[in-house]
Tab-separated table of C-alpha atoms in Angstrom:
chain	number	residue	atom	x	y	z
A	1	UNK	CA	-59.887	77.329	-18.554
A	2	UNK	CA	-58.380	74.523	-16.171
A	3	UNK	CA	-59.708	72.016	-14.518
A	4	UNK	CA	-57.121	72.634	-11.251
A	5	UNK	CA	-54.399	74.857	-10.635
A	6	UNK	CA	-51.899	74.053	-7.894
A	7	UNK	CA	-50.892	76.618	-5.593
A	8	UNK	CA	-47.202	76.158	-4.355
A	9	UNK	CA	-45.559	77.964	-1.381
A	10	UNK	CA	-45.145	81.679	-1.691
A	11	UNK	CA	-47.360	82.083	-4.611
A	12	UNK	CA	-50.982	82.998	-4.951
A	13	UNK	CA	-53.778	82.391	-8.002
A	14	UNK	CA	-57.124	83.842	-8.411
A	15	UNK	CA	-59.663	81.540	-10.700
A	16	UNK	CA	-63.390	81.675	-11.685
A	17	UNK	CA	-66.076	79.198	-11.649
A	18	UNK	CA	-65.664	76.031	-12.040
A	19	UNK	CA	-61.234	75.795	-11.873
A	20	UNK	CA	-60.441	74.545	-8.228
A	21	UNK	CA	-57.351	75.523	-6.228
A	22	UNK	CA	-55.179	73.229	-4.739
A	23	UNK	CA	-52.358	72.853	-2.238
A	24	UNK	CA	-51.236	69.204	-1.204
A	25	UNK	CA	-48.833	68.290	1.382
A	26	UNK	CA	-49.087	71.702	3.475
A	27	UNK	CA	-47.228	71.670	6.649
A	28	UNK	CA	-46.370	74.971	8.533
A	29	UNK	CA	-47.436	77.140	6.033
A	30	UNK	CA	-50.904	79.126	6.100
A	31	UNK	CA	-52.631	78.222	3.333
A	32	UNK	CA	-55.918	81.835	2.979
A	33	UNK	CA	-58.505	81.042	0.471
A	34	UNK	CA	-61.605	84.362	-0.392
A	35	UNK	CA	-64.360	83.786	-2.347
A	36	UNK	CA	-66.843	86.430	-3.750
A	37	UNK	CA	-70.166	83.693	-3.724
A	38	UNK	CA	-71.719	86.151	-6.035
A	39	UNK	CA	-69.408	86.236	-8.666
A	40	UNK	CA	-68.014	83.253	-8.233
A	41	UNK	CA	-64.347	83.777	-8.002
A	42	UNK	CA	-61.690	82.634	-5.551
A	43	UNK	CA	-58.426	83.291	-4.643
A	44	UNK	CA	-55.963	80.674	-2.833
A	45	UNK	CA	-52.406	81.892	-1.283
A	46	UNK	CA	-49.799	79.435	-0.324
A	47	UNK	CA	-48.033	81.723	2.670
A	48	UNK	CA	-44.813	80.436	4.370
A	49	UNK	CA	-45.505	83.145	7.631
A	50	UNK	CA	-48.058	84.900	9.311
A	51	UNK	CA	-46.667	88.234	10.313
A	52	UNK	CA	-44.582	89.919	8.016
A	53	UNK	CA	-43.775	92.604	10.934
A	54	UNK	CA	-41.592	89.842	12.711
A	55	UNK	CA	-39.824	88.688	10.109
A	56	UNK	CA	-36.798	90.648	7.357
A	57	UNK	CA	-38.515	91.827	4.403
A	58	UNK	CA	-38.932	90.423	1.641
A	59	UNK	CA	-39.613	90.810	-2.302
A	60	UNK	CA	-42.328	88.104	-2.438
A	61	UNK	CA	-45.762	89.610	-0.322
A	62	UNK	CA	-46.881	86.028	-0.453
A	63	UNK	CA	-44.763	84.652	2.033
A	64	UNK	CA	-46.606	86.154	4.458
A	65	UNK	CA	-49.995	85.709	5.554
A	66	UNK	CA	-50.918	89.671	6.582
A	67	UNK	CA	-49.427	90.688	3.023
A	68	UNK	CA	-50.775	88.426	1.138
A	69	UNK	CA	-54.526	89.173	2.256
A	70	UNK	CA	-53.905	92.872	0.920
A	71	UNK	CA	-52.567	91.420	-2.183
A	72	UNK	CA	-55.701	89.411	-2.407
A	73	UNK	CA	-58.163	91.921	-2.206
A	74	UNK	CA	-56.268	93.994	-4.489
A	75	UNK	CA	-56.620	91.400	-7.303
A	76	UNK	CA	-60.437	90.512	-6.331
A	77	UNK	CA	-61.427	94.202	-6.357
A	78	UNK	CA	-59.307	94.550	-10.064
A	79	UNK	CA	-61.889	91.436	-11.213
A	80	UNK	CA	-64.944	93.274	-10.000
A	81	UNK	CA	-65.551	91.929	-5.995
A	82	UNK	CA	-66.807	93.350	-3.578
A	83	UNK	CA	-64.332	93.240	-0.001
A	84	UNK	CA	-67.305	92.969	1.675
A	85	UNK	CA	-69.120	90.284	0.125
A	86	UNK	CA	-65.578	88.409	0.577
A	87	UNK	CA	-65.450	84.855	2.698
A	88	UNK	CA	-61.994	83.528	4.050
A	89	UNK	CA	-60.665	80.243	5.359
A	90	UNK	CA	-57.525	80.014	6.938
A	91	UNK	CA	-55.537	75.990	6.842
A	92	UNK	CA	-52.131	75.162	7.903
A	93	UNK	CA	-50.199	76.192	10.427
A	94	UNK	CA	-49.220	72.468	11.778
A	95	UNK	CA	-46.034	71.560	13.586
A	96	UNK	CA	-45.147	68.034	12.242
A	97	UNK	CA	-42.278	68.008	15.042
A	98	UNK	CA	-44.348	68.999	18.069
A	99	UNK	CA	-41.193	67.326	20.078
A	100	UNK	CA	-38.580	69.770	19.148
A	101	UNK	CA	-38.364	72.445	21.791
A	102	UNK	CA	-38.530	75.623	20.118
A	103	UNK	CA	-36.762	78.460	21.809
A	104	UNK	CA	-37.962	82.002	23.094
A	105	UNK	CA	-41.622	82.584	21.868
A	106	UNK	CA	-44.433	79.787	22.169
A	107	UNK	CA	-45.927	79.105	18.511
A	108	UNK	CA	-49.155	77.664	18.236
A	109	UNK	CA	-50.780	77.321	15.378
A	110	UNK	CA	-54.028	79.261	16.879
A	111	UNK	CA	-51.494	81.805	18.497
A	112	UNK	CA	-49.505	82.685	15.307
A	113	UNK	CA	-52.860	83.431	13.244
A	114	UNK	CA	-53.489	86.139	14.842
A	115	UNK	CA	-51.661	88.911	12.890
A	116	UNK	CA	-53.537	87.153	9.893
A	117	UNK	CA	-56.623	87.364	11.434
A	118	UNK	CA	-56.420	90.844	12.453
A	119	UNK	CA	-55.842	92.074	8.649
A	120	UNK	CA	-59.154	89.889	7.742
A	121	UNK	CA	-61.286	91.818	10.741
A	122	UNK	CA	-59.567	95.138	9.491
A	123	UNK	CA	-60.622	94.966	5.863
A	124	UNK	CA	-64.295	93.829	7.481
A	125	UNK	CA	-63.788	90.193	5.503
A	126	UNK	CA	-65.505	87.267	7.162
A	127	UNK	CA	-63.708	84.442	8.577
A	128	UNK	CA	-66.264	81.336	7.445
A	129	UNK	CA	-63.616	78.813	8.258
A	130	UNK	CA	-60.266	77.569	9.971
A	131	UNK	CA	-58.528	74.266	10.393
A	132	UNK	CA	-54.981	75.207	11.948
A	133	UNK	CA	-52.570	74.069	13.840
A	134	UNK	CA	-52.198	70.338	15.281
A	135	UNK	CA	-49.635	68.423	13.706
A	136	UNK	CA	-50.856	66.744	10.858
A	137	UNK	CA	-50.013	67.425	7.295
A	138	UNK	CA	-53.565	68.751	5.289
A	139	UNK	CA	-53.736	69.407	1.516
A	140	UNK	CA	-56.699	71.367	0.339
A	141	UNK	CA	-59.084	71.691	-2.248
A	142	UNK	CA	-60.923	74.670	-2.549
A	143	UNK	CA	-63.494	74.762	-5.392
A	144	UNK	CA	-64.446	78.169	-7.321
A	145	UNK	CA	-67.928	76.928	-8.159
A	146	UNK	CA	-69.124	76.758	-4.709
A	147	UNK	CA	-66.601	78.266	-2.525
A	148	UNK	CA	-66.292	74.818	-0.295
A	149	UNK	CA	-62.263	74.049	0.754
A	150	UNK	CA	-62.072	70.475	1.232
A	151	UNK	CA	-59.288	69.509	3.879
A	152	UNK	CA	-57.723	66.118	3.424
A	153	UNK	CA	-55.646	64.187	5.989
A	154	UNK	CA	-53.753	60.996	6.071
A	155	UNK	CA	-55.080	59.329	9.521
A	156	UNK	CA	-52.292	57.690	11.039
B	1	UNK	CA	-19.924	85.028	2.611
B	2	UNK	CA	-20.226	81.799	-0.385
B	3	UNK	CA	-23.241	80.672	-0.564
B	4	UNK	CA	-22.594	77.771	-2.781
B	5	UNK	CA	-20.365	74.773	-2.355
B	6	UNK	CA	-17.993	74.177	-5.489
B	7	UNK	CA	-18.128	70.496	-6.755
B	8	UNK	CA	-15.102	69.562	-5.151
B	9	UNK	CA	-16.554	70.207	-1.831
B	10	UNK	CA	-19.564	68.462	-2.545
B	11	UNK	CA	-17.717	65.627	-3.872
B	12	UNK	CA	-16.012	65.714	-0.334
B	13	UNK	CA	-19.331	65.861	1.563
B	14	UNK	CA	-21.000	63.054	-0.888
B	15	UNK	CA	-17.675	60.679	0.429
B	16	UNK	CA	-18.312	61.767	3.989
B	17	UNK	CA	-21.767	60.791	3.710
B	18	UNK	CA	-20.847	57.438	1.996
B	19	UNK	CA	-18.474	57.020	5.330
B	20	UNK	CA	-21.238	57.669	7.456
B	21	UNK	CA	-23.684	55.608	5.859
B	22	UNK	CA	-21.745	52.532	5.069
B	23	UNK	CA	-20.768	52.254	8.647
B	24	UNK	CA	-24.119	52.619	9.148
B	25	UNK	CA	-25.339	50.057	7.277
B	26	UNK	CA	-22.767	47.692	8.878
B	27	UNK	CA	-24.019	48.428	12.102
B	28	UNK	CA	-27.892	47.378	10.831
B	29	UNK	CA	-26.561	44.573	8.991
B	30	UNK	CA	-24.963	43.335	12.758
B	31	UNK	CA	-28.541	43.969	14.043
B	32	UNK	CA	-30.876	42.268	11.611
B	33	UNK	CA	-28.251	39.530	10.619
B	34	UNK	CA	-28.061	40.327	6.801
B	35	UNK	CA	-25.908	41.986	4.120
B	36	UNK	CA	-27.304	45.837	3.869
B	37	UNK	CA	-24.877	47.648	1.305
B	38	UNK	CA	-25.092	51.100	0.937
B	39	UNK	CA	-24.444	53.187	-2.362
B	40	UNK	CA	-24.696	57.302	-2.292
B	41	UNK	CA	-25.948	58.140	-5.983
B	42	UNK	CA	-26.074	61.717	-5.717
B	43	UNK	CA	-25.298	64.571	-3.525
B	44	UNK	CA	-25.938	68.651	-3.853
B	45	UNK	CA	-27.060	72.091	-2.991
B	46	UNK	CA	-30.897	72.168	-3.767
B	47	UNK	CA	-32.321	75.725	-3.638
B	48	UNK	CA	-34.889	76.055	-0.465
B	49	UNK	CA	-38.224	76.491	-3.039
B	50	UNK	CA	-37.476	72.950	-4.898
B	51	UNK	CA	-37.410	71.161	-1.722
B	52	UNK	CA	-41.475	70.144	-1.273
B	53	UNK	CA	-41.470	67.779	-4.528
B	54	UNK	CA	-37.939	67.192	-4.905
B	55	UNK	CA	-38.426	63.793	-2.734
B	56	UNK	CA	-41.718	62.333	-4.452
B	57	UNK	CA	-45.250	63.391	-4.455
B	58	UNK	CA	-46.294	66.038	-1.730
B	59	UNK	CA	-48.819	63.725	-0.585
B	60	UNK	CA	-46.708	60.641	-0.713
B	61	UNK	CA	-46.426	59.344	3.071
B	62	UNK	CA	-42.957	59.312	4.552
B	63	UNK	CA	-41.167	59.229	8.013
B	64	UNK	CA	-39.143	62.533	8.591
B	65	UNK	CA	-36.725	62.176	11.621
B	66	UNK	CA	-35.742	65.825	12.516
B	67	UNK	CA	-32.341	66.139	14.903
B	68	UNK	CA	-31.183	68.907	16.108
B	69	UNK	CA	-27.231	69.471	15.622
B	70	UNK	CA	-25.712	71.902	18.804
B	71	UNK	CA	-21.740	71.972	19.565
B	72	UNK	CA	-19.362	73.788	17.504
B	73	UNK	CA	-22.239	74.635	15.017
B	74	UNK	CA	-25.828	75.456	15.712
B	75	UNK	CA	-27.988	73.290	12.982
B	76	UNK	CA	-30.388	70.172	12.626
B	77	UNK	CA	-30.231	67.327	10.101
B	78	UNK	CA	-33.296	65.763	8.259
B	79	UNK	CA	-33.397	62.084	7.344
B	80	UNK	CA	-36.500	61.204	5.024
B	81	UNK	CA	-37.292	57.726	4.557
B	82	UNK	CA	-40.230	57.420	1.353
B	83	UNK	CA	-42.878	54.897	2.716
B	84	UNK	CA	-41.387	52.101	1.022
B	85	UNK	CA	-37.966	52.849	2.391
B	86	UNK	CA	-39.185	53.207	5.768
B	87	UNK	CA	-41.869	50.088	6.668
B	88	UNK	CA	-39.417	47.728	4.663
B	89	UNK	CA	-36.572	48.816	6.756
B	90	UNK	CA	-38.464	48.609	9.959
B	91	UNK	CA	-39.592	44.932	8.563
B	92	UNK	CA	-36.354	44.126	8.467
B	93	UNK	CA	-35.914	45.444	12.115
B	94	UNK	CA	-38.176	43.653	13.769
B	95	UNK	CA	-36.845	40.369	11.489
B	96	UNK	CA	-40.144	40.278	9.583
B	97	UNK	CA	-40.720	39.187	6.026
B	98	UNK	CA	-40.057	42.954	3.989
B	99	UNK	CA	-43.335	44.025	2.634
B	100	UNK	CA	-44.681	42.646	6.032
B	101	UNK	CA	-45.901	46.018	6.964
B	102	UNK	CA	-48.522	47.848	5.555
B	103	UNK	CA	-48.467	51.072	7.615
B	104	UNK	CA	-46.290	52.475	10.441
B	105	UNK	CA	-47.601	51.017	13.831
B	106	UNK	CA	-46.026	52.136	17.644
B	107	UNK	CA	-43.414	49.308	17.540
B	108	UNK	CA	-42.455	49.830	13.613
B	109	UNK	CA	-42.159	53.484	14.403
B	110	UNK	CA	-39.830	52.549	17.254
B	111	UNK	CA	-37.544	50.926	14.880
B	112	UNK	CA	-37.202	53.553	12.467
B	113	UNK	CA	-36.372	55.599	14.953
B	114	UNK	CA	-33.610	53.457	15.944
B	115	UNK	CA	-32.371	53.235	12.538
B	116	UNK	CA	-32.624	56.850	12.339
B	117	UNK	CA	-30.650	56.967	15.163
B	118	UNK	CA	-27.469	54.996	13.833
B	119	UNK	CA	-27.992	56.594	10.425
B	120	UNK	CA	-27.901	59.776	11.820
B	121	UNK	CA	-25.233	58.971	14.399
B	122	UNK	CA	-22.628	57.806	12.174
B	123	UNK	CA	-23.082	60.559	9.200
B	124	UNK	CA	-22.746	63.175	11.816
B	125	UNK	CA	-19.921	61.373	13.477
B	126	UNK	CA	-18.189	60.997	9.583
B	127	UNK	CA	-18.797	64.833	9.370
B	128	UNK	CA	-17.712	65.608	12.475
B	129	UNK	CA	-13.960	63.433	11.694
B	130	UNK	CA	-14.103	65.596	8.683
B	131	UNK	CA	-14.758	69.221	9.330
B	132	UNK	CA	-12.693	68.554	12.812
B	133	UNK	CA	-15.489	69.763	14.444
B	134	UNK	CA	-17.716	68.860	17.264
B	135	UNK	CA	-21.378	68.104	16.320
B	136	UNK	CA	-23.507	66.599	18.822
B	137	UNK	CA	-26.634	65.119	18.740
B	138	UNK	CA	-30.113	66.189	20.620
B	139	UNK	CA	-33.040	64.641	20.903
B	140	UNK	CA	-34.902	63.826	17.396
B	141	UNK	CA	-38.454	63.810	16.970
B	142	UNK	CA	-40.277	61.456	14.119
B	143	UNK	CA	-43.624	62.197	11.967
B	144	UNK	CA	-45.047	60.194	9.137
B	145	UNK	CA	-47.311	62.108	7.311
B	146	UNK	CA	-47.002	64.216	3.471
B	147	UNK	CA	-43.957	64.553	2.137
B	148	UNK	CA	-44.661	67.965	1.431
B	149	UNK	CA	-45.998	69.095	4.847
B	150	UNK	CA	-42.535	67.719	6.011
B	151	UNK	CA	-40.669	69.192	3.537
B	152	UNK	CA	-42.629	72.582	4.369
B	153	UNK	CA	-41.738	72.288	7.940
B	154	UNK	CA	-38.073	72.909	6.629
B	155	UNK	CA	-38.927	75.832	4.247
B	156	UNK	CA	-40.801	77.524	7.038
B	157	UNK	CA	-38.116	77.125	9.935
B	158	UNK	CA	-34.998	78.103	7.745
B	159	UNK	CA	-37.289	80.223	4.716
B	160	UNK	CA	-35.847	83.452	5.466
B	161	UNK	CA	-32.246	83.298	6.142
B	162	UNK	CA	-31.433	80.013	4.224
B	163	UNK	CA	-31.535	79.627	0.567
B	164	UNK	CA	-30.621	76.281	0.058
B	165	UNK	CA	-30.082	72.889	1.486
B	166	UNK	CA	-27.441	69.992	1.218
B	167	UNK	CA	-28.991	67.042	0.297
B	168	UNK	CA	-27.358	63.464	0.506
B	169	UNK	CA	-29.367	60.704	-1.109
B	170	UNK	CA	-28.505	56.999	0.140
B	171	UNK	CA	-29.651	53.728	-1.079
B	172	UNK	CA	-29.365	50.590	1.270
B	173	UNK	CA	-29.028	47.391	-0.920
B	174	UNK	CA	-30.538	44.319	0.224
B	175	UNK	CA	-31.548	41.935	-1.430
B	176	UNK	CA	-31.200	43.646	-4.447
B	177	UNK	CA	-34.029	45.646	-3.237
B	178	UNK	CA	-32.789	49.513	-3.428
B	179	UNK	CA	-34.269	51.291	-0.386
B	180	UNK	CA	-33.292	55.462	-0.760
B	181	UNK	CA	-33.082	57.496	2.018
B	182	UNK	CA	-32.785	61.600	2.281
B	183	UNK	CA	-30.005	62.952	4.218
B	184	UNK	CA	-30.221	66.757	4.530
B	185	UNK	CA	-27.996	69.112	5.900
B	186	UNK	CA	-29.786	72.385	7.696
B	187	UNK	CA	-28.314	75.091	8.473
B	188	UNK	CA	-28.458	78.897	8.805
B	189	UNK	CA	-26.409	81.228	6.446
B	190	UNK	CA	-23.802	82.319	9.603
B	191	UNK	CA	-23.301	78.722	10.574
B	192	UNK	CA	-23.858	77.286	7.049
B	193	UNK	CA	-20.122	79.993	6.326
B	194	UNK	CA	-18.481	78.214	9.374
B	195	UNK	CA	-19.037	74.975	8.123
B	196	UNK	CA	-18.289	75.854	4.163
B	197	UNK	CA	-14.940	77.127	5.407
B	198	UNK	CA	-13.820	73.972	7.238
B	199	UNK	CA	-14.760	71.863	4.314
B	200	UNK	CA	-12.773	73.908	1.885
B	201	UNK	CA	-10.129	73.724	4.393
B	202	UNK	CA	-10.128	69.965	4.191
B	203	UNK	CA	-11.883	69.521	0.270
B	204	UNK	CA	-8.201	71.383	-0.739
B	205	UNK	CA	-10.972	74.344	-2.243
């Protein structure tokens, strides 16, 4: 078993007790950990977008954040959890160029989760935490043992 | 539509970029009163995925200087200067001792953003010369924060209709202290075909 796995963008990994989950240096992407607290597994996805709907399709369901909850639950269920007893956290979702008009729709960080958090209240999964938008860079640390995502900044 | 640059044309766009950057570094030597040379080690396509590490560690501080590029194409350039790069430049700058600064305050962000801004100024103008095209400048905006979150930034504005990047890298000389510097070239797949046209126009294919 190891230690720590990294999670890069557009990929997704499910561990047990006590392997932790990483992603360092996230940006703009949504970064949507679940935990089953009785079983003690997690799963950590490393999404580039939050609503597939808006965007062309692609082969990868972990670019984007809606798809990748599914995908999530599927594997969790396949190791035994219960979509109920799931927690989620949703990180990311920073502009580091808040200066840089973008054109045509307004895209907050809080704004853009939506379509995310929609899919979470759909399949009845919690939402125990969020730390998105601003425009600082976060990586996270989200450890299987005891379900806790640890957010770490650089303060400028 | 090619997607991919043959190495003749990136040879063409790695002289370009030497163009730009050496008048650059004339420029900042003019300012700061001392020899900056300039050498361009390596140039090339990188896929989109490989970008986040490709520039040191994810959480590895740097200063990312994002421009957007309007005019005959529709684009933006990014200019990544590692931590080292960046506070011993702005040192320099502000005609401090280099290693002076420790991290990025208001006034040695101001400088950076200056030398961003003749960096940037005269690669794009070298580019422009070349493709015989007009590229003009907007407004930039600076962070300093992760590497990767800055690097992500890119993946997530350009992730689904570009698959890969041009990347310049640059090293200012001075003092026989090598200071690199990311150039990179963004741009979607429509414009990225407009602009891969000209150079094999001019790169003789």
């Amino acid at each position: 078993m190891q230690d720590e796995i990294e999670v890069d963008v557009a990929e997704m990994e499910v561990a047990n007790a006590p392997t932790r989950l990483i992603s360092l240096g996230i940006g703009s992407c949504i970064v949507i950990t679940l935990y089953d607290p009785a079983l003690r597994i997690g799963a950590l996805a490393h999404t580039m977008l939050p609503d597939s709907t808006k965007c062309s399709q692609s082969n990868n369901p972990f670019k984007y954040a809606d798809l990748a909850v599914v995908e999530m639950i599927k594997r969790l269920e396949g190791m035994g959890c219960r979509k109920q007893d799931l927690e989620a956290n949703l990180i990311g979702r920073a502009n580091m160029f808040p200066h840089i008009p973008t054109l045509g729709v307004k895209e907050t960080g809080e704004e853009d989760c939506m379509a995310v958090k929609k899919k979470l209240r759909e399949e009845g999964i919690e939402l125990t935490g969020e730390a998105i938008g601003g425009n600082s860079g976060r990586s996270v640390e989200f450890d299987t043992s005891t379900g806790t995502v640890t957010i770490k900044k650089i303060k400028i | 539509m090619r997607k991919t640059l043959t190495k003749s044309e990136v040879d063409a766009l790695k002289k370009v970029g030497f163009i730009g950057a050496d008048r650059a570094a004339k420029a900042l030597s003019q300012i700061v009163g001392e020899t900056i040379g300039v050498d361009v080690p390596s140039a090339g396509i990188i896929p989109l995925p490989e970008l986040p590490g490709r520039v040191g560690g994810k959480e590895e501080l740097v200063v990312g200087i994002y421009l957007p590029i309007r005019g005959d194409v529709k684009g933006s350039t990014l200019i990544l200067f590692p931590q080292k790069s960046a506070l011993m430049l702005a040192d320099l700058f502000m005609k401090k001792e280099m290693g002076t600064a420790k991290n990025l305050d208001k006034r040695n962000k101001s400088a950076l953003e200056e030398i961003g801004n003749i960096l940037s100024g005269y690669c794009l103008a070298a580019l422009s010369d070349f493709l015989g095209m007009e590229l003009l400048e907007y407004v930039p905006d600076l962070t300093y924060d992760m590497g990767g979150a800055v690097m992500e930034h890119i993946l997530v504005k350009f992730g689904h209709e570009v698959e890969q990047v041009f990347m310049l890298k640059i090293e200012f000389n001075i003092r026989k202290i090598r200071l690199p510097v990311y150039f990179f070239l963004l741009f979607s797949i429509e414009e990225a075909g407009i602009i891969s046209k000209a150079i094999k126009a001019r790169a003789g294919g």
